[in-house]
């Protein structure tokens, strides 16, 4: 799940830095019946403001009132939604840097305990296999091996070994990055 808004990757015209931080502030401009709206982002190096286009010369009647309210309220949730929209990203030629902007929530140590009992069946009653489902609260590209390692209290090398040994299986490719929900099974 995200913990804050990701950094926006885009070249700064002033200082040639590539990183912008947004606090979720919008600027809205109405001209007669046409409306423009931008999400504002500041260069992390020089403070220059970049305007990311949200609405461009759009007839105000075609904009949902709820969206207008959220733009005027500088709704940070709206900024998060817009940054995750591939259309908004390609229109503004930006990419996102999610480093340090998300965390894994395993809902307590239950999973760790079960993984431990799977590894040492003699110590406790083995639970057989463990089915785990991973839900992404936002489309954050992450290596599943990293998530599994962190969630199960294993090293990444251990996770790789389990995959190679066929003791960790999934319907999705666990190499590379994922940004959507997946499940995996740990076998004894
Ligand atoms: Zn700059």
PDB file of C-alpha atoms and ligand atoms in Angstrom:
ATOM      1  CA  UNK A   1       0.000   0.000   0.000  1.00  0.00           C
ATOM      2  CA  UNK A   2       1.187   3.523  -0.706  1.00  0.00           C
ATOM      3  CA  UNK A   3       2.407   5.575   2.253  1.00  0.00           C
ATOM      4  CA  UNK A   4       2.765   8.841   0.332  1.00  0.00           C
ATOM      5  CA  UNK A   5       2.625  10.113  -3.223  1.00  0.00           C
ATOM      6  CA  UNK A   6       5.401   8.775  -5.465  1.00  0.00           C
ATOM      7  CA  UNK A   7       8.052  11.058  -6.930  1.00  0.00           C
ATOM      8  CA  UNK A   8       7.320  12.240 -10.456  1.00  0.00           C
ATOM      9  CA  UNK A   9      10.144  11.605 -12.915  1.00  0.00           C
ATOM     10  CA  UNK A  10      10.449  14.296 -15.536  1.00  0.00           C
ATOM     11  CA  UNK A  11      13.232  16.592 -16.753  1.00  0.00           C
ATOM     12  CA  UNK A  12      13.364  20.016 -15.114  1.00  0.00           C
ATOM     13  CA  UNK A  13      13.769  22.849 -17.630  1.00  0.00           C
ATOM     14  CA  UNK A  14      15.651  24.995 -15.133  1.00  0.00           C
ATOM     15  CA  UNK A  15      18.194  22.723 -13.453  1.00  0.00           C
ATOM     16  CA  UNK A  16      18.079  19.485 -15.479  1.00  0.00           C
ATOM     17  CA  UNK A  17      17.128  17.489 -12.387  1.00  0.00           C
ATOM     18  CA  UNK A  18      14.713  14.671 -13.049  1.00  0.00           C
ATOM     19  CA  UNK A  19      12.599  14.506  -9.915  1.00  0.00           C
ATOM     20  CA  UNK A  20       9.469  16.342  -8.845  1.00  0.00           C
ATOM     21  CA  UNK A  21       7.514  16.039  -5.649  1.00  0.00           C
ATOM     22  CA  UNK A  22       3.806  16.735  -5.555  1.00  0.00           C
ATOM     23  CA  UNK A  23       1.783  17.511  -2.461  1.00  0.00           C
ATOM     24  CA  UNK A  24      -1.479  17.054  -4.321  1.00  0.00           C
ATOM     25  CA  UNK A  25      -2.155  20.719  -5.108  1.00  0.00           C
ATOM     26  CA  UNK A  26      -4.150  21.557  -8.224  1.00  0.00           C
ATOM     27  CA  UNK A  27      -4.563  24.713 -10.276  1.00  0.00           C
ATOM     28  CA  UNK A  28      -7.865  25.178 -12.052  1.00  0.00           C
ATOM     29  CA  UNK A  29      -8.468  27.793 -14.747  1.00  0.00           C
ATOM     30  CA  UNK A  30     -11.884  28.448 -16.229  1.00  0.00           C
ATOM     31  CA  UNK A  31     -12.291  30.400 -19.479  1.00  0.00           C
ATOM     32  CA  UNK A  32     -15.929  30.877 -20.382  1.00  0.00           C
ATOM     33  CA  UNK A  33     -17.147  27.297 -20.599  1.00  0.00           C
ATOM     34  CA  UNK A  34     -13.715  25.740 -20.991  1.00  0.00           C
ATOM     35  CA  UNK A  35     -11.690  24.472 -18.087  1.00  0.00           C
ATOM     36  CA  UNK A  36      -8.017  23.618 -17.632  1.00  0.00           C
ATOM     37  CA  UNK A  37      -6.712  21.804 -14.587  1.00  0.00           C
ATOM     38  CA  UNK A  38      -3.173  20.871 -13.582  1.00  0.00           C
ATOM     39  CA  UNK A  39      -1.571  18.928 -10.796  1.00  0.00           C
ATOM     40  CA  UNK A  40       1.353  20.969  -9.477  1.00  0.00           C
ATOM     41  CA  UNK A  41       4.714  19.378  -8.745  1.00  0.00           C
ATOM     42  CA  UNK A  42       7.921  20.977  -7.494  1.00  0.00           C
ATOM     43  CA  UNK A  43      11.437  20.118  -8.671  1.00  0.00           C
ATOM     44  CA  UNK A  44      13.208  18.483  -5.724  1.00  0.00           C
ATOM     45  CA  UNK A  45      16.450  20.276  -6.660  1.00  0.00           C
ATOM     46  CA  UNK A  46      15.463  23.860  -7.537  1.00  0.00           C
ATOM     47  CA  UNK A  47      11.790  24.180  -6.580  1.00  0.00           C
ATOM     48  CA  UNK A  48      10.615  24.981 -10.103  1.00  0.00           C
ATOM     49  CA  UNK A  49       6.909  24.236 -10.536  1.00  0.00           C
ATOM     50  CA  UNK A  50       5.784  21.787 -13.180  1.00  0.00           C
ATOM     51  CA  UNK A  51       2.154  21.675 -14.236  1.00  0.00           C
ATOM     52  CA  UNK A  52       0.865  18.216 -15.074  1.00  0.00           C
ATOM     53  CA  UNK A  53      -2.179  18.431 -17.299  1.00  0.00           C
ATOM     54  CA  UNK A  54      -5.334  16.881 -15.856  1.00  0.00           C
ATOM     55  CA  UNK A  55      -7.976  18.645 -17.949  1.00  0.00           C
ATOM     56  CA  UNK A  56      -7.218  20.580 -21.127  1.00  0.00           C
ATOM     57  CA  UNK A  57      -9.742  22.952 -22.677  1.00  0.00           C
ATOM     58  CA  UNK A  58     -12.527  20.725 -21.479  1.00  0.00           C
ATOM     59  CA  UNK A  59     -16.151  21.828 -21.552  1.00  0.00           C
ATOM     60  CA  UNK A  60     -17.106  22.361 -17.943  1.00  0.00           C
ATOM     61  CA  UNK A  61     -20.428  20.582 -18.506  1.00  0.00           C
ATOM     62  CA  UNK A  62     -18.624  17.376 -19.414  1.00  0.00           C
ATOM     63  CA  UNK A  63     -16.653  17.358 -16.142  1.00  0.00           C
ATOM     64  CA  UNK A  64     -18.238  15.436 -13.281  1.00  0.00           C
ATOM     65  CA  UNK A  65     -19.115  17.854 -10.425  1.00  0.00           C
ATOM     66  CA  UNK A  66     -17.469  15.454  -7.988  1.00  0.00           C
ATOM     67  CA  UNK A  67     -14.170  15.763  -9.907  1.00  0.00           C
ATOM     68  CA  UNK A  68     -14.411  19.567  -9.858  1.00  0.00           C
ATOM     69  CA  UNK A  69     -14.962  19.524  -6.095  1.00  0.00           C
ATOM     70  CA  UNK A  70     -11.958  17.297  -5.574  1.00  0.00           C
ATOM     71  CA  UNK A  71      -9.783  19.530  -7.796  1.00  0.00           C
ATOM     72  CA  UNK A  72     -10.842  22.628  -5.844  1.00  0.00           C
ATOM     73  CA  UNK A  73     -10.279  20.838  -2.516  1.00  0.00           C
ATOM     74  CA  UNK A  74      -6.729  19.748  -3.523  1.00  0.00           C
ATOM     75  CA  UNK A  75      -7.750  16.183  -2.715  1.00  0.00           C
ATOM     76  CA  UNK A  76      -4.513  14.166  -2.220  1.00  0.00           C
ATOM     77  CA  UNK A  77      -6.434  10.984  -3.032  1.00  0.00           C
ATOM     78  CA  UNK A  78      -7.244  12.460  -6.438  1.00  0.00           C
ATOM     79  CA  UNK A  79      -3.552  13.185  -7.061  1.00  0.00           C
ATOM     80  CA  UNK A  80      -2.763   9.542  -6.247  1.00  0.00           C
ATOM     81  CA  UNK A  81      -5.468   8.304  -8.624  1.00  0.00           C
ATOM     82  CA  UNK A  82      -4.348  10.588 -11.449  1.00  0.00           C
ATOM     83  CA  UNK A  83      -0.672   9.654 -11.129  1.00  0.00           C
ATOM     84  CA  UNK A  84      -1.650   5.999 -11.449  1.00  0.00           C
ATOM     85  CA  UNK A  85      -3.614   6.691 -14.619  1.00  0.00           C
ATOM     86  CA  UNK A  86      -1.488   5.607 -17.615  1.00  0.00           C
ATOM     87  CA  UNK A  87      -3.254   8.173 -19.827  1.00  0.00           C
ATOM     88  CA  UNK A  88      -2.288  11.019 -17.499  1.00  0.00           C
ATOM     89  CA  UNK A  89       1.275   9.711 -17.337  1.00  0.00           C
ATOM     90  CA  UNK A  90       1.737   9.381 -21.097  1.00  0.00           C
ATOM     91  CA  UNK A  91       0.078  12.739 -21.808  1.00  0.00           C
ATOM     92  CA  UNK A  92       2.503  14.444 -19.425  1.00  0.00           C
ATOM     93  CA  UNK A  93       5.453  12.217 -20.383  1.00  0.00           C
ATOM     94  CA  UNK A  94       6.151  11.339 -16.761  1.00  0.00           C
ATOM     95  CA  UNK A  95       7.096   8.192 -14.914  1.00  0.00           C
ATOM     96  CA  UNK A  96       6.834   7.483 -11.195  1.00  0.00           C
ATOM     97  CA  UNK A  97       9.438   6.582  -8.594  1.00  0.00           C
ATOM     98  CA  UNK A  98       7.766   4.565  -5.808  1.00  0.00           C
ATOM     99  CA  UNK A  99      10.954   4.087  -3.774  1.00  0.00           C
ATOM    100  CA  UNK A 100      10.160   4.694  -0.115  1.00  0.00           C
ATOM    101  CA  UNK A 101       6.538   5.555  -0.932  1.00  0.00           C
ATOM    102  CA  UNK A 102       4.944   2.198  -0.095  1.00  0.00           C
ATOM    103  CA  UNK A 103       4.953  -0.492   2.552  1.00  0.00           C
ATOM    104  CA  UNK A 104       4.025  -4.124   2.842  1.00  0.00           C
ATOM    105  CA  UNK A 105       1.265  -4.891   5.336  1.00  0.00           C
ATOM    106  CA  UNK A 106       1.110  -8.567   6.274  1.00  0.00           C
ATOM    107  CA  UNK A 107      -1.624  -8.047   8.844  1.00  0.00           C
ATOM    108  CA  UNK A 108       0.492  -9.242  11.778  1.00  0.00           C
ATOM    109  CA  UNK A 109       2.995 -12.061  12.184  1.00  0.00           C
ATOM    110  CA  UNK A 110       0.637 -14.938  11.348  1.00  0.00           C
ATOM    111  CA  UNK A 111       2.307 -15.536   7.983  1.00  0.00           C
ATOM    112  CA  UNK A 112       5.794 -15.526   9.552  1.00  0.00           C
ATOM    113  CA  UNK A 113       4.675 -18.122  12.131  1.00  0.00           C
ATOM    114  CA  UNK A 114       3.189 -20.346   9.475  1.00  0.00           C
ATOM    115  CA  UNK A 115       6.281 -20.126   7.260  1.00  0.00           C
ATOM    116  CA  UNK A 116       8.411 -21.044  10.280  1.00  0.00           C
ATOM    117  CA  UNK A 117       6.243 -24.049  11.115  1.00  0.00           C
ATOM    118  CA  UNK A 118       6.409 -25.119   7.469  1.00  0.00           C
ATOM    119  CA  UNK A 119      10.216 -25.039   7.605  1.00  0.00           C
ATOM    120  CA  UNK A 120      10.385 -26.925  10.919  1.00  0.00           C
ATOM    121  CA  UNK A 121       7.470 -29.382  10.891  1.00  0.00           C
ATOM    122  CA  UNK A 122       8.872 -31.333  13.850  1.00  0.00           C
ATOM    123  CA  UNK A 123       8.685 -28.356  16.216  1.00  0.00           C
ATOM    124  CA  UNK A 124       5.037 -27.591  15.648  1.00  0.00           C
ATOM    125  CA  UNK A 125       2.273 -29.220  13.770  1.00  0.00           C
ATOM    126  CA  UNK A 126       2.904 -28.585  10.096  1.00  0.00           C
ATOM    127  CA  UNK A 127       0.107 -26.731   8.370  1.00  0.00           C
ATOM    128  CA  UNK A 128       0.745 -28.406   5.034  1.00  0.00           C
ATOM    129  CA  UNK A 129       0.924 -25.867   2.265  1.00  0.00           C
ATOM    130  CA  UNK A 130       0.344 -22.140   2.664  1.00  0.00           C
ATOM    131  CA  UNK A 131      -1.762 -20.188   0.190  1.00  0.00           C
ATOM    132  CA  UNK A 132      -0.974 -16.487   0.131  1.00  0.00           C
ATOM    133  CA  UNK A 133      -2.743 -13.782  -1.825  1.00  0.00           C
ATOM    134  CA  UNK A 134      -1.075 -10.430  -2.391  1.00  0.00           C
ATOM    135  CA  UNK A 135      -3.241  -7.385  -2.957  1.00  0.00           C
ATOM    136  CA  UNK A 136      -1.895  -4.139  -4.427  1.00  0.00           C
ATOM    137  CA  UNK A 137      -3.666  -1.076  -3.029  1.00  0.00           C
ATOM    138  CA  UNK A 138      -2.022   0.867  -5.874  1.00  0.00           C
ATOM    139  CA  UNK A 139      -0.331  -0.213  -9.089  1.00  0.00           C
ATOM    140  CA  UNK A 140       3.188  -0.045  -7.694  1.00  0.00           C
ATOM    141  CA  UNK A 141       5.750  -2.000  -9.734  1.00  0.00           C
ATOM    142  CA  UNK A 142       7.583  -4.242  -7.250  1.00  0.00           C
ATOM    143  CA  UNK A 143       9.594  -7.440  -7.541  1.00  0.00           C
ATOM    144  CA  UNK A 144       7.387 -10.229  -6.170  1.00  0.00           C
ATOM    145  CA  UNK A 145      10.491 -11.999  -4.852  1.00  0.00           C
ATOM    146  CA  UNK A 146      11.149  -8.967  -2.676  1.00  0.00           C
ATOM    147  CA  UNK A 147       7.561  -8.911  -1.350  1.00  0.00           C
ATOM    148  CA  UNK A 148       7.567 -12.642  -0.642  1.00  0.00           C
ATOM    149  CA  UNK A 149      10.940 -12.436   1.108  1.00  0.00           C
ATOM    150  CA  UNK A 150       9.805  -9.548   3.302  1.00  0.00           C
ATOM    151  CA  UNK A 151       6.384 -11.040   4.055  1.00  0.00           C
ATOM    152  CA  UNK A 152       7.722 -14.498   4.858  1.00  0.00           C
ATOM    153  CA  UNK A 153      10.829 -13.386   6.752  1.00  0.00           C
ATOM    154  CA  UNK A 154      13.146 -15.011   4.208  1.00  0.00           C
ATOM    155  CA  UNK A 155      16.106 -13.715   2.272  1.00  0.00           C
ATOM    156  CA  UNK A 156      15.662 -13.128  -1.456  1.00  0.00           C
ATOM    157  CA  UNK A 157      18.176 -15.920  -2.115  1.00  0.00           C
ATOM    158  CA  UNK A 158      16.032 -18.306  -0.026  1.00  0.00           C
ATOM    159  CA  UNK A 159      12.946 -17.309  -2.003  1.00  0.00           C
ATOM    160  CA  UNK A 160      14.813 -17.915  -5.290  1.00  0.00           C
ATOM    161  CA  UNK A 161      15.898 -21.344  -4.010  1.00  0.00           C
ATOM    162  CA  UNK A 162      12.302 -22.262  -3.064  1.00  0.00           C
ATOM    163  CA  UNK A 163      11.117 -21.237  -6.551  1.00  0.00           C
ATOM    164  CA  UNK A 164      13.849 -23.307  -8.217  1.00  0.00           C
ATOM    165  CA  UNK A 165      13.002 -26.276  -5.969  1.00  0.00           C
ATOM    166  CA  UNK A 166       9.323 -26.019  -6.915  1.00  0.00           C
ATOM    167  CA  UNK A 167       8.316 -25.330  -3.319  1.00  0.00           C
ATOM    168  CA  UNK A 168       7.070 -21.840  -4.121  1.00  0.00           C
ATOM    169  CA  UNK A 169       4.712 -21.771  -7.068  1.00  0.00           C
ATOM    170  CA  UNK A 170       2.522 -19.124  -8.650  1.00  0.00           C
ATOM    171  CA  UNK A 171       0.423 -18.704 -11.762  1.00  0.00           C
ATOM    172  CA  UNK A 172       2.309 -15.486 -12.499  1.00  0.00           C
ATOM    173  CA  UNK A 173       5.962 -15.058 -13.422  1.00  0.00           C
ATOM    174  CA  UNK A 174       7.796 -14.296 -10.197  1.00  0.00           C
ATOM    175  CA  UNK A 175      10.881 -12.940 -11.956  1.00  0.00           C
ATOM    176  CA  UNK A 176      10.771  -9.301 -12.984  1.00  0.00           C
ATOM    177  CA  UNK A 177       8.223  -6.871 -11.576  1.00  0.00           C
ATOM    178  CA  UNK A 178       4.490  -6.991 -10.932  1.00  0.00           C
ATOM    179  CA  UNK A 179       2.026  -4.236 -10.097  1.00  0.00           C
ATOM    180  CA  UNK A 180      -1.181  -6.200  -9.678  1.00  0.00           C
ATOM    181  CA  UNK A 181      -2.678  -8.824  -7.370  1.00  0.00           C
ATOM    182  CA  UNK A 182      -1.249 -12.335  -7.414  1.00  0.00           C
ATOM    183  CA  UNK A 183      -1.256 -15.497  -5.343  1.00  0.00           C
ATOM    184  CA  UNK A 184       1.422 -18.023  -4.512  1.00  0.00           C
ATOM    185  CA  UNK A 185       1.669 -21.318  -2.673  1.00  0.00           C
ATOM    186  CA  UNK A 186       4.415 -22.407  -0.305  1.00  0.00           C
ATOM    187  CA  UNK A 187       4.845 -26.146  -0.019  1.00  0.00           C
ATOM    188  CA  UNK A 188       6.750 -28.045   2.677  1.00  0.00           C
TER     189      UNK A 188
HETATM  190 ZN1  LIG B   1      14.872  21.968 -11.153  1.00  0.00          ZN
END
